[in-house]
CSV table of C-alpha atoms in Angstrom, one decimal:
chain,number,residue,atom,x,y,z
A,1,MET,CA,-6.0,-8.8,-27.9
A,2,PRO,CA,-2.8,-6.9,-27.0
A,3,ASP,CA,0.1,-7.5,-29.3
A,4,PRO,CA,3.2,-8.8,-27.4
A,5,ALA,CA,5.6,-6.9,-29.7
A,6,GLN,CA,3.8,-3.6,-28.9
A,7,VAL,CA,3.7,-4.4,-25.1
A,8,GLU,CA,7.5,-4.9,-25.2
A,9,GLU,CA,8.0,-1.7,-27.2
A,10,ALA,CA,5.9,0.3,-24.8
A,11,LEU,CA,8.1,-0.9,-21.9
A,12,GLU,CA,11.4,-0.7,-23.7
A,13,ASP,CA,12.9,2.3,-21.9
A,14,GLU,CA,11.9,1.1,-18.4
A,15,LEU,CA,13.1,-2.4,-19.1
A,16,ASP,CA,16.6,-1.0,-19.6
A,17,SER,CA,16.6,1.5,-16.7
A,18,ARG,CA,19.8,1.5,-14.7
A,19,TRP,CA,17.8,2.1,-11.5
A,20,LEU,CA,16.6,-1.5,-11.5
A,21,GLY,CA,20.1,-2.9,-11.0
A,22,PRO,CA,21.7,-5.7,-12.9
A,23,ALA,CA,19.7,-7.0,-15.9
A,24,ASN,CA,19.8,-10.5,-14.6
A,25,ARG,CA,18.3,-9.4,-11.2
A,26,ARG,CA,15.1,-8.0,-12.5
A,27,ALA,CA,12.0,-9.7,-13.8
A,28,VAL,CA,8.8,-8.8,-15.7
A,29,ALA,CA,5.7,-10.9,-16.5
A,30,VAL,CA,2.8,-9.4,-18.3
A,31,ARG,CA,-0.4,-11.4,-19.1
A,32,ASP,CA,-3.8,-10.9,-20.6
A,33,ALA,CA,-6.0,-11.3,-17.5
A,34,LEU,CA,-8.9,-13.1,-19.3
A,35,THR,CA,-7.0,-15.5,-21.5
A,36,GLY,CA,-3.7,-15.8,-19.6
A,37,GLU,CA,-1.7,-15.2,-22.7
A,38,HIS,CA,1.9,-14.3,-22.1
A,39,LEU,CA,2.4,-10.8,-23.5
A,40,LEU,CA,5.9,-10.2,-22.1
A,41,ASP,CA,8.3,-12.4,-20.1
A,42,ARG,CA,11.7,-11.0,-19.0
A,43,ASN,CA,13.5,-13.3,-16.6
A,44,ALA,CA,10.0,-14.5,-15.5
A,45,ASP,CA,11.3,-17.9,-14.4
A,46,ARG,CA,14.2,-16.5,-12.4
A,47,LEU,CA,14.1,-16.9,-8.7
A,48,LEU,CA,14.2,-13.5,-7.1
A,49,THR,CA,13.5,-12.1,-3.7
A,50,PRO,CA,9.9,-10.9,-3.9
A,51,ALA,CA,9.4,-9.0,-0.6
A,52,SER,CA,5.7,-8.5,0.2
A,53,THR,CA,4.3,-9.7,-3.1
A,54,THR,CA,4.8,-13.0,-1.4
A,55,LYS,CA,1.5,-12.1,0.3
A,56,ILE,CA,-0.4,-12.8,-2.9
A,57,LEU,CA,0.6,-16.5,-2.6
A,58,SER,CA,-0.4,-16.6,1.0
A,59,ALA,CA,-3.8,-15.0,0.3
A,60,ALA,CA,-4.5,-17.5,-2.4
A,61,ALA,CA,-3.9,-20.3,0.1
A,62,VAL,CA,-5.8,-18.6,3.0
A,63,VAL,CA,-9.0,-18.4,1.0
A,64,THR,CA,-8.9,-22.2,0.5
A,65,GLY,CA,-8.5,-22.9,4.3
A,66,LEU,CA,-10.9,-20.3,5.6
A,67,ASP,CA,-14.4,-19.5,4.2
A,68,VAL,CA,-14.2,-15.8,3.1
A,69,GLY,CA,-17.7,-15.2,4.4
A,70,ASP,CA,-17.0,-16.5,7.9
A,71,THR,CA,-16.0,-14.4,10.9
A,72,PHE,CA,-13.8,-14.7,13.9
A,73,ALA,CA,-15.6,-14.9,17.3
A,74,THR,CA,-14.2,-13.5,20.6
A,75,ARG,CA,-16.1,-15.1,23.4
A,76,VAL,CA,-16.4,-15.1,27.2
A,77,VAL,CA,-17.5,-18.3,29.0
A,78,ARG,CA,-17.7,-19.4,32.6
A,79,GLY,CA,-14.5,-20.9,33.9
A,80,ALA,CA,-13.9,-23.8,36.3
A,81,GLY,CA,-14.5,-21.8,39.5
A,82,PRO,CA,-17.7,-20.0,40.6
A,83,GLN,CA,-16.1,-16.6,40.1
A,84,ASP,CA,-14.0,-17.4,37.0
A,85,ILE,CA,-14.8,-16.1,33.6
A,86,VAL,CA,-12.6,-16.8,30.6
A,87,LEU,CA,-12.0,-14.5,27.6
A,88,VAL,CA,-11.4,-16.9,24.7
A,89,ALA,CA,-9.3,-15.8,21.7
A,90,GLY,CA,-10.8,-16.7,18.3
A,91,GLY,CA,-8.5,-15.1,15.8
A,92,ASP,CA,-9.5,-11.4,15.9
A,93,MET,CA,-6.6,-9.1,16.3
A,94,LEU,CA,-8.6,-6.0,15.2
A,95,LEU,CA,-10.8,-5.6,18.3
A,96,GLY,CA,-12.0,-2.2,19.2
A,97,ARG,CA,-11.5,-1.0,22.8
A,98,GLY,CA,-15.1,0.3,23.2
A,99,GLU,CA,-18.1,-0.2,21.0
A,100,GLY,CA,-17.7,-2.1,17.7
A,101,ASP,CA,-18.1,-0.3,14.4
A,102,PRO,CA,-20.3,-2.3,12.0
A,103,ASP,CA,-19.1,-0.3,9.0
A,104,ALA,CA,-15.3,-0.9,9.7
A,105,VAL,CA,-13.0,-3.8,9.4
A,106,ALA,CA,-10.5,-2.7,12.1
A,107,GLY,CA,-12.6,-2.3,15.2
A,108,HIS,CA,-15.6,-4.1,13.7
A,109,ALA,CA,-16.0,-6.0,17.0
A,110,GLY,CA,-15.8,-4.1,20.3
A,111,LEU,CA,-14.7,-5.2,23.7
A,112,GLY,CA,-17.1,-2.6,25.2
A,113,ASP,CA,-20.0,-4.5,23.5
A,114,LEU,CA,-18.6,-7.8,24.8
A,115,ALA,CA,-18.3,-6.5,28.4
A,116,ALA,CA,-21.9,-5.2,28.3
A,117,GLN,CA,-23.2,-8.6,27.2
A,118,VAL,CA,-21.2,-10.3,30.0
A,119,ALA,CA,-22.4,-7.8,32.6
A,120,GLU,CA,-26.0,-8.4,31.5
A,121,ALA,CA,-25.6,-12.2,31.6
A,122,LEU,CA,-24.0,-12.0,35.1
A,123,ALA,CA,-26.8,-9.8,36.4
A,124,GLU,CA,-29.4,-12.3,35.3
A,125,ASP,CA,-27.9,-14.7,37.8
A,126,GLY,CA,-28.6,-12.2,40.6
A,127,PRO,CA,-26.2,-10.1,42.7
A,128,GLY,CA,-22.7,-11.7,42.7
A,129,GLY,CA,-19.2,-10.8,43.8
A,130,PRO,CA,-16.3,-9.9,41.7
A,131,VAL,CA,-15.1,-12.1,38.8
A,132,ARG,CA,-11.7,-13.6,38.4
A,133,LEU,CA,-10.7,-12.9,34.8
A,134,GLN,CA,-8.8,-15.6,32.8
A,135,VAL,CA,-7.8,-15.9,29.1
A,136,ASP,CA,-7.6,-18.8,26.7
A,137,LEU,CA,-5.0,-18.1,24.0
A,138,GLY,CA,-5.0,-21.7,22.6
A,139,HIS,CA,-6.6,-20.8,19.3
A,140,ALA,CA,-4.1,-21.4,16.4
A,141,ALA,CA,-1.3,-21.1,18.8
A,142,GLY,CA,2.3,-20.5,17.6
A,143,PRO,CA,5.2,-18.1,18.1
A,144,ASP,CA,4.4,-14.5,18.2
A,145,VAL,CA,7.6,-13.6,16.5
A,146,LEU,CA,9.1,-15.8,13.8
A,147,GLY,CA,12.7,-17.0,14.3
A,148,SER,CA,13.6,-15.7,10.8
A,149,TRP,CA,12.6,-12.1,11.6
A,150,THR,CA,15.3,-9.7,12.9
A,151,ASP,CA,14.8,-7.9,16.1
A,152,LEU,CA,14.9,-4.6,14.2
A,153,TRP,CA,11.7,-5.5,12.2
A,154,VAL,CA,9.8,-5.9,15.4
A,155,SER,CA,11.3,-3.1,17.5
A,156,GLU,CA,10.9,-0.5,14.8
A,157,GLY,CA,7.3,-1.5,14.0
A,158,TYR,CA,7.8,-3.0,10.5
A,159,THR,CA,5.9,-6.0,11.8
A,160,GLY,CA,3.8,-6.6,14.9
A,161,ARG,CA,3.5,-9.8,16.9
A,162,ILE,CA,1.4,-12.7,15.6
A,163,VAL,CA,-1.5,-13.0,18.0
A,164,GLN,CA,-5.0,-14.4,18.0
A,165,LEU,CA,-6.4,-11.8,20.3
A,166,GLY,CA,-5.5,-8.1,20.0
A,167,LEU,CA,-6.6,-4.5,19.7
A,168,GLU,CA,-6.7,-2.8,16.4
A,169,GLU,CA,-5.0,0.2,17.9
A,170,ASP,CA,-2.0,-2.0,18.8
A,171,ARG,CA,-1.2,-2.9,15.2
A,172,ALA,CA,2.4,-2.1,14.4
A,173,LEU,CA,3.4,0.8,12.1
A,174,PRO,CA,6.9,1.8,11.1
A,175,PHE,CA,8.5,3.5,14.1
A,176,TYR,CA,5.4,2.7,16.2
A,177,PRO,CA,5.9,-0.9,17.4
A,178,SER,CA,3.2,-3.1,18.8
A,179,PRO,CA,3.2,-3.8,22.6
A,180,ASP,CA,5.3,-6.7,23.9
A,181,ASP,CA,2.2,-8.6,24.7
A,182,PRO,CA,-0.8,-7.5,22.6
A,183,ALA,CA,-3.1,-10.2,23.9
A,184,GLN,CA,-2.6,-9.1,27.5
A,185,GLU,CA,-3.3,-5.5,26.5
A,186,ALA,CA,-6.6,-6.7,25.0
A,187,VAL,CA,-7.4,-8.5,28.2
A,188,ARG,CA,-6.7,-5.4,30.2
A,189,ALA,CA,-8.9,-3.4,27.9
A,190,PHE,CA,-11.7,-5.9,28.4
A,191,ALA,CA,-11.2,-5.8,32.1
A,192,ALA,CA,-11.5,-2.0,32.0
A,193,ALA,CA,-14.7,-2.3,30.0
A,194,LEU,CA,-16.1,-4.8,32.6
A,195,VAL,CA,-15.4,-2.3,35.4
A,196,GLU,CA,-17.1,0.4,33.4
A,197,GLU,CA,-20.2,-1.9,33.3
A,198,GLY,CA,-20.1,-2.2,37.1
A,199,VAL,CA,-18.4,-5.7,37.2
A,200,ALA,CA,-15.5,-5.7,39.7
A,201,ILE,CA,-12.4,-7.7,39.0
A,202,LEU,CA,-10.8,-10.0,41.5
A,203,ALA,CA,-7.0,-9.8,41.3
A,204,GLU,CA,-4.7,-12.8,41.9
A,205,ASP,CA,-3.7,-11.3,45.3
A,206,GLY,CA,-7.4,-11.2,46.3
A,207,ALA,CA,-7.8,-7.5,45.9
A,208,GLU,CA,-11.1,-6.3,44.4
A,209,ILE,CA,-10.7,-3.8,41.6
A,210,SER,CA,-13.7,-1.6,40.8
A,211,ASP,CA,-11.9,1.6,39.7
A,212,PRO,CA,-10.7,1.6,36.1
A,213,GLU,CA,-7.6,3.6,37.2
A,214,ASP,CA,-6.5,0.7,39.4
A,215,LEU,CA,-6.4,-1.6,36.4
A,216,ALA,CA,-3.1,-0.1,35.3
A,217,GLU,CA,-1.5,-2.1,38.0
A,218,LEU,CA,-3.3,-5.3,37.0
A,219,PRO,CA,-0.7,-8.1,36.4
A,220,ASP,CA,-1.0,-10.4,33.4
A,221,VAL,CA,-4.2,-12.4,33.6
A,222,PRO,CA,-3.6,-16.1,34.0
A,223,GLU,CA,-3.9,-18.3,30.9
A,224,VAL,CA,-6.2,-21.3,31.0
A,225,GLU,CA,-7.3,-23.8,28.4
A,226,VAL,CA,-11.0,-24.3,27.7
A,227,PRO,CA,-11.4,-27.8,26.4
A,228,PRO,CA,-11.8,-27.6,22.6
A,229,GLY,CA,-14.7,-28.8,20.6
A,230,GLU,CA,-15.8,-28.4,17.0
A,231,ALA,CA,-17.7,-25.6,15.3
A,232,THR,CA,-18.0,-23.6,12.1
A,233,ALA,CA,-15.5,-20.8,11.7
A,234,ASP,CA,-18.3,-18.2,11.6
A,235,GLY,CA,-19.3,-18.9,15.2
A,236,THR,CA,-22.4,-21.1,14.7
A,237,ASP,CA,-22.5,-24.3,16.7
A,238,PRO,CA,-23.6,-27.1,14.4
A,239,ASP,CA,-23.8,-29.6,17.3
A,240,PRO,CA,-25.9,-28.4,20.2
A,241,GLY,CA,-24.6,-31.3,22.2
A,242,GLY,CA,-21.3,-29.4,22.7
A,243,THR,CA,-19.0,-29.0,19.8
A,244,THR,CA,-17.3,-25.9,18.4
A,245,SER,CA,-14.6,-25.0,15.9
A,246,ALA,CA,-11.0,-23.8,16.2
A,247,GLY,CA,-12.1,-20.5,14.7
A,248,ASP,CA,-14.9,-20.2,17.3
A,249,ALA,CA,-13.2,-21.7,20.2
A,250,GLY,CA,-15.2,-20.1,23.0
A,251,ALA,CA,-18.3,-22.3,23.0
A,252,ALA,CA,-16.1,-25.2,24.0
A,253,THR,CA,-17.1,-28.4,25.8
A,254,GLN,CA,-16.6,-28.8,29.5
A,255,GLY,CA,-17.3,-32.2,30.8
A,256,ALA,CA,-20.5,-33.5,29.5
A,257,GLY,CA,-21.8,-30.1,28.3
A,258,VAL,CA,-20.8,-26.8,26.7
A,259,ALA,CA,-19.2,-24.0,28.8
A,260,GLU,CA,-21.8,-21.4,29.5
A,261,GLU,CA,-21.4,-18.6,27.1
A,262,LEU,CA,-21.7,-15.1,28.6
A,263,GLY,CA,-21.0,-13.0,25.5
A,264,VAL,CA,-19.6,-13.1,22.0
A,265,VAL,CA,-18.6,-10.5,19.4
A,266,ARG,CA,-17.6,-11.2,15.8
A,267,SER,CA,-15.1,-9.7,13.4
A,268,ALA,CA,-15.7,-8.5,9.8
A,269,PRO,CA,-15.8,-11.4,7.3
A,270,VAL,CA,-12.5,-13.1,6.5
A,271,ARG,CA,-12.7,-11.6,3.0
A,272,ASP,CA,-12.5,-8.1,4.4
A,273,VAL,CA,-9.9,-8.9,7.1
A,274,LEU,CA,-7.6,-10.5,4.5
A,275,ALA,CA,-8.1,-7.6,2.1
A,276,LEU,CA,-7.1,-5.1,4.8
A,277,ALA,CA,-4.0,-7.2,5.6
A,278,LEU,CA,-3.0,-7.1,1.9
A,279,ALA,CA,-3.9,-3.4,1.3
A,280,THR,CA,-1.8,-2.3,4.3
A,281,SER,CA,0.9,-5.0,3.8
A,282,ASP,CA,0.5,-5.9,7.4
A,283,ASN,CA,3.0,-8.7,8.0
A,284,ALA,CA,1.7,-9.9,11.3
A,285,MET,CA,-1.9,-10.1,10.0
A,286,VAL,CA,-0.9,-12.1,7.0
A,287,GLU,CA,1.1,-14.5,9.1
A,288,GLN,CA,-1.8,-14.8,11.6
A,289,LEU,CA,-4.4,-15.5,8.9
A,290,SER,CA,-2.1,-18.0,7.2
A,291,ARG,CA,-1.5,-19.8,10.5
A,292,GLN,CA,-5.3,-19.9,11.2
A,293,ALA,CA,-5.9,-21.4,7.7
A,294,ALA,CA,-3.1,-24.0,8.1
A,295,VAL,CA,-4.4,-25.0,11.5
A,296,ALA,CA,-7.9,-25.3,10.2
A,297,ALA,CA,-6.5,-27.7,7.6
A,298,GLY,CA,-5.0,-29.8,10.3
A,299,ARG,CA,-1.5,-28.5,10.4
A,300,SER,CA,0.4,-27.0,13.3
A,301,GLY,CA,1.1,-23.3,13.9
A,302,ASP,CA,4.8,-23.8,13.4
A,303,GLN,CA,6.4,-21.5,10.8
A,304,GLN,CA,7.7,-24.4,8.7
A,305,ASP,CA,4.4,-26.2,8.8
A,306,VAL,CA,2.5,-23.1,7.7
A,307,THR,CA,4.8,-22.3,4.8
A,308,ALA,CA,4.7,-26.0,3.7
A,309,TRP,CA,0.9,-25.9,3.8
A,310,VAL,CA,0.8,-22.8,1.6
A,311,GLN,CA,3.0,-24.3,-1.0
A,312,GLU,CA,1.1,-27.6,-1.0
A,313,THR,CA,-2.1,-25.7,-1.3
A,314,LEU,CA,-0.9,-23.6,-4.3
A,315,VAL,CA,0.0,-26.8,-6.1
A,316,SER,CA,-3.1,-28.8,-5.2
A,317,THR,CA,-5.7,-26.1,-5.6
A,318,TYR,CA,-4.3,-23.8,-8.2
A,319,GLY,CA,-1.9,-26.2,-10.1
A,320,VAL,CA,0.9,-23.6,-9.9
A,321,ASP,CA,4.4,-24.9,-10.8
A,322,LEU,CA,6.5,-24.1,-7.7
A,323,THR,CA,9.8,-25.7,-9.0
A,324,GLY,CA,12.6,-24.1,-7.1
A,325,VAL,CA,10.4,-21.9,-4.9
A,326,GLU,CA,11.6,-21.2,-1.4
A,327,LEU,CA,9.1,-19.8,1.1
A,328,ALA,CA,10.7,-18.6,4.3
A,329,ASP,CA,7.5,-17.1,5.7
A,330,THR,CA,4.1,-16.1,4.4
A,331,SER,CA,4.5,-12.3,4.6
A,332,GLY,CA,7.7,-11.9,2.6
A,333,LEU,CA,9.6,-10.2,5.4
A,334,SER,CA,12.1,-13.0,6.2
A,335,ASP,CA,15.4,-13.6,4.3
A,336,GLY,CA,15.4,-16.7,2.1
A,337,THR,CA,12.2,-16.4,0.1
A,338,ARG,CA,12.8,-16.9,-3.6
A,339,LEU,CA,10.2,-17.2,-6.3
A,340,PRO,CA,9.7,-16.3,-10.0
A,341,ALA,CA,7.5,-13.5,-11.3
A,342,ARG,CA,5.7,-16.2,-13.3
A,343,VAL,CA,4.2,-17.6,-10.1
A,344,VAL,CA,2.8,-14.3,-9.0
A,345,ALA,CA,1.4,-13.6,-12.5
A,346,ASP,CA,-0.2,-17.1,-12.6
A,347,LEU,CA,-2.1,-16.5,-9.4
A,348,LEU,CA,-3.2,-13.0,-10.4
A,349,VAL,CA,-4.6,-14.3,-13.6
A,350,MET,CA,-6.6,-16.9,-11.6
A,351,GLY,CA,-7.7,-14.1,-9.3
A,352,ALA,CA,-9.1,-12.1,-12.2
A,353,ASP,CA,-10.5,-14.7,-14.7
A,354,GLY,CA,-13.3,-16.0,-12.5
A,355,SER,CA,-11.8,-19.5,-12.0
A,356,HIS,CA,-11.1,-18.9,-8.3
A,357,PRO,CA,-14.0,-16.6,-7.1
A,358,ASP,CA,-12.9,-16.5,-3.4
A,359,LEU,CA,-9.5,-15.1,-4.4
A,360,GLN,CA,-11.1,-12.8,-6.8
A,361,GLU,CA,-13.4,-11.5,-4.0
A,362,VAL,CA,-10.5,-10.7,-1.7
A,363,LEU,CA,-8.6,-8.8,-4.4
A,364,ALA,CA,-11.6,-6.9,-5.5
A,365,ALA,CA,-12.5,-6.0,-1.9
A,366,GLY,CA,-9.4,-3.9,-1.7
A,367,GLY,CA,-6.7,-6.5,-1.4
A,368,LEU,CA,-5.1,-4.9,-4.3
A,369,PRO,CA,-4.9,-1.1,-3.5
A,370,ILE,CA,-5.8,1.5,-6.2
A,371,ALA,CA,-2.9,3.4,-7.7
A,372,GLY,CA,-2.7,6.8,-6.2
A,373,TYR,CA,-5.6,6.3,-3.8
A,374,THR,CA,-5.6,3.5,-1.3
A,375,GLY,CA,-3.4,1.3,0.9
A,376,THR,CA,0.3,1.2,0.1
A,377,LEU,CA,-0.4,2.8,-3.3
A,378,ALA,CA,-1.8,6.0,-1.8
A,379,THR,CA,1.7,7.6,-2.0
A,380,ARG,CA,2.8,6.0,-5.2
A,381,PHE,CA,2.2,7.0,-8.9
A,382,HIS,CA,2.7,10.7,-7.8
A,383,LEU,CA,4.6,12.0,-10.9
A,384,PRO,CA,2.9,13.3,-14.1
A,385,VAL,CA,4.4,10.4,-16.1
A,386,HIS,CA,2.5,8.0,-13.8
A,387,GLY,CA,-0.9,9.7,-14.5
A,388,PRO,CA,-2.5,7.1,-16.8
A,389,ALA,CA,-2.3,4.4,-14.1
A,390,ILE,CA,-4.0,6.5,-11.4
A,391,GLY,CA,-7.3,4.9,-10.6
A,392,THR,CA,-6.9,2.3,-13.3
A,393,ALA,CA,-4.2,0.1,-11.8
A,394,ARG,CA,-4.3,-2.0,-8.7
A,395,ALA,CA,-1.2,-3.6,-7.1
A,396,LYS,CA,0.5,-5.3,-4.2
A,397,THR,CA,3.7,-3.6,-3.3
A,398,GLY,CA,7.0,-5.2,-2.1
A,399,SER,CA,9.9,-3.5,-0.4
A,400,LEU,CA,13.0,-4.7,1.4
A,401,PRO,CA,16.5,-3.3,1.5
A,402,GLY,CA,17.7,-3.6,-2.1
A,403,VAL,CA,14.4,-5.0,-3.3
A,404,THR,CA,11.3,-3.5,-4.9
A,405,SER,CA,8.4,-5.3,-6.5
A,406,LEU,CA,4.9,-4.5,-7.8
A,407,ALA,CA,2.2,-7.0,-8.9
A,408,GLY,CA,-1.4,-6.4,-9.9
A,409,THR,CA,-3.8,-5.5,-12.7
A,410,VAL,CA,-4.2,-2.5,-15.0
A,411,VAL,CA,-6.8,-1.5,-17.6
A,412,THR,CA,-5.3,-0.5,-20.9
A,413,ALA,CA,-6.4,2.5,-23.1
A,414,ASP,CA,-8.6,0.1,-25.1
A,415,GLY,CA,-10.2,-1.4,-22.1
A,416,ARG,CA,-8.3,-4.6,-21.8
A,417,LEU,CA,-7.4,-5.9,-18.3
A,418,LEU,CA,-3.8,-7.0,-18.0
A,419,VAL,CA,-1.9,-8.6,-15.2
A,420,TYR,CA,1.7,-7.8,-14.3
A,421,ALA,CA,4.4,-9.0,-11.9
A,422,LEU,CA,7.5,-6.8,-11.7
A,423,GLY,CA,10.5,-6.9,-9.5
A,424,ALA,CA,14.2,-6.3,-8.9
A,425,ASP,CA,16.2,-7.5,-6.0
A,426,ARG,CA,19.7,-5.9,-6.4
A,427,ILE,CA,18.9,-2.2,-6.6
A,428,GLY,CA,21.0,0.4,-4.8
A,429,ARG,CA,20.2,1.9,-1.5
A,430,ASP,CA,18.9,5.3,-0.3
A,431,GLY,CA,17.6,7.3,-3.2
A,432,ALA,CA,18.0,4.4,-5.7
A,433,VAL,CA,15.1,2.7,-3.9
A,434,LEU,CA,12.7,5.6,-4.7
A,435,GLU,CA,13.9,5.8,-8.3
A,436,ALA,CA,13.4,2.0,-8.8
A,437,ARG,CA,9.9,2.2,-7.4
A,438,SER,CA,9.2,5.0,-9.8
A,439,VAL,CA,10.4,3.0,-12.8
A,440,LEU,CA,8.0,0.2,-11.8
A,441,ASP,CA,5.2,2.7,-11.6
A,442,GLU,CA,6.2,4.0,-15.0
A,443,MET,CA,5.9,0.5,-16.4
A,444,VAL,CA,2.3,0.2,-15.2
A,445,ALA,CA,1.5,3.6,-16.5
A,446,GLU,CA,2.8,2.7,-19.9
A,447,LEU,CA,0.6,-0.4,-19.9
A,448,ALA,CA,-2.3,1.8,-19.0
A,449,ARG,CA,-1.4,4.3,-21.8
A,450,CYS,CA,-0.9,1.6,-24.4
A,451,GLY,CA,-3.8,0.1,-26.4
A,452,CYS,CA,-1.1,-2.4,-27.7
A,453,SER,CA,-3.6,-4.1,-29.9
């Protein structure tokens, strides 16, 4: 068992680094992963701005609201009119434009495959005219931009829009923002795939579109609501009499029966989608998954309802003490989130000790990137002093103006797995940010270097 005195001695220089800002605005929590024993606590109960390490809290809640083995279904069903077909959102914002890639998470399900299924189903009914394409965006509905986000975060690509239907190519990246309406972009991509399959589209003005180039002028497809039913989140229909789930909204009831399904494609498992969201620190994806889980639990898609559900779930399922915690959103992007390093460390211990296998699965599936190799840690731990942590540490990063945080696991020199939650929320700007990040990386490297037993 690591000796707390030796752990503190190993981190002594980094704990006193001026790059982390005022001593009362930094926090450190180090635990033994298997026993939960506290090895070092420095301001671990102090409420600080955590930035994206907030996502660890959200992930812990999401795995209780969504089955990690389930998938998100994107369906096409017949609409109310004889020429109407409806593309039904089911929570997949990682759709590929063409064929799906079964080995990928982003682009696992492809709109080209869906269009091929629909074209085949329509052909079975004999020669027909063009179809009028509609879309149902009612699944886990809510605002696509949170009121607590600044316009800059969206316009500069630090977050995308929260949608339940979208293309993987439209995910936001810094300086490469997502489209203004990702759902309609996905609809247009599906329309183009239909035309490629020989299915003409009937525009609202009555024009028949059979050339993909003409789809550039296609106005937004009208939204409709397919009457909801009940189903399992993975797309199976447990009630052949006509029920479906919120996560599988396409096979919904119409009148006395189920709307005729013309095609369906399914995402990668929730486990892998959530792990990707964490690994890439995708703000919109985490908000979207949190919203789906909250709605599945019977809450609304409103921001305050989702954050309240996350906090209630952490208390009821994990028994975490959230005294004083303020959660402004589920991604950590909004101003106003305050939480202690202790809470993050508590959850990481439960994600490592086997007591919560679903959370453990997500973190092990890549939700915590590997130092120096994957996700947001691919460009971290780049100095020689960081070397011992490369490949042995995993962590979720957090960054906001004046804030840096790092939380994850590391294997020590004697093979012991430790959990850590590190953060400072009043560091300088510009170069100070990079220096502060490097100090946190050094802390983790010291833990990796230290046997501390």
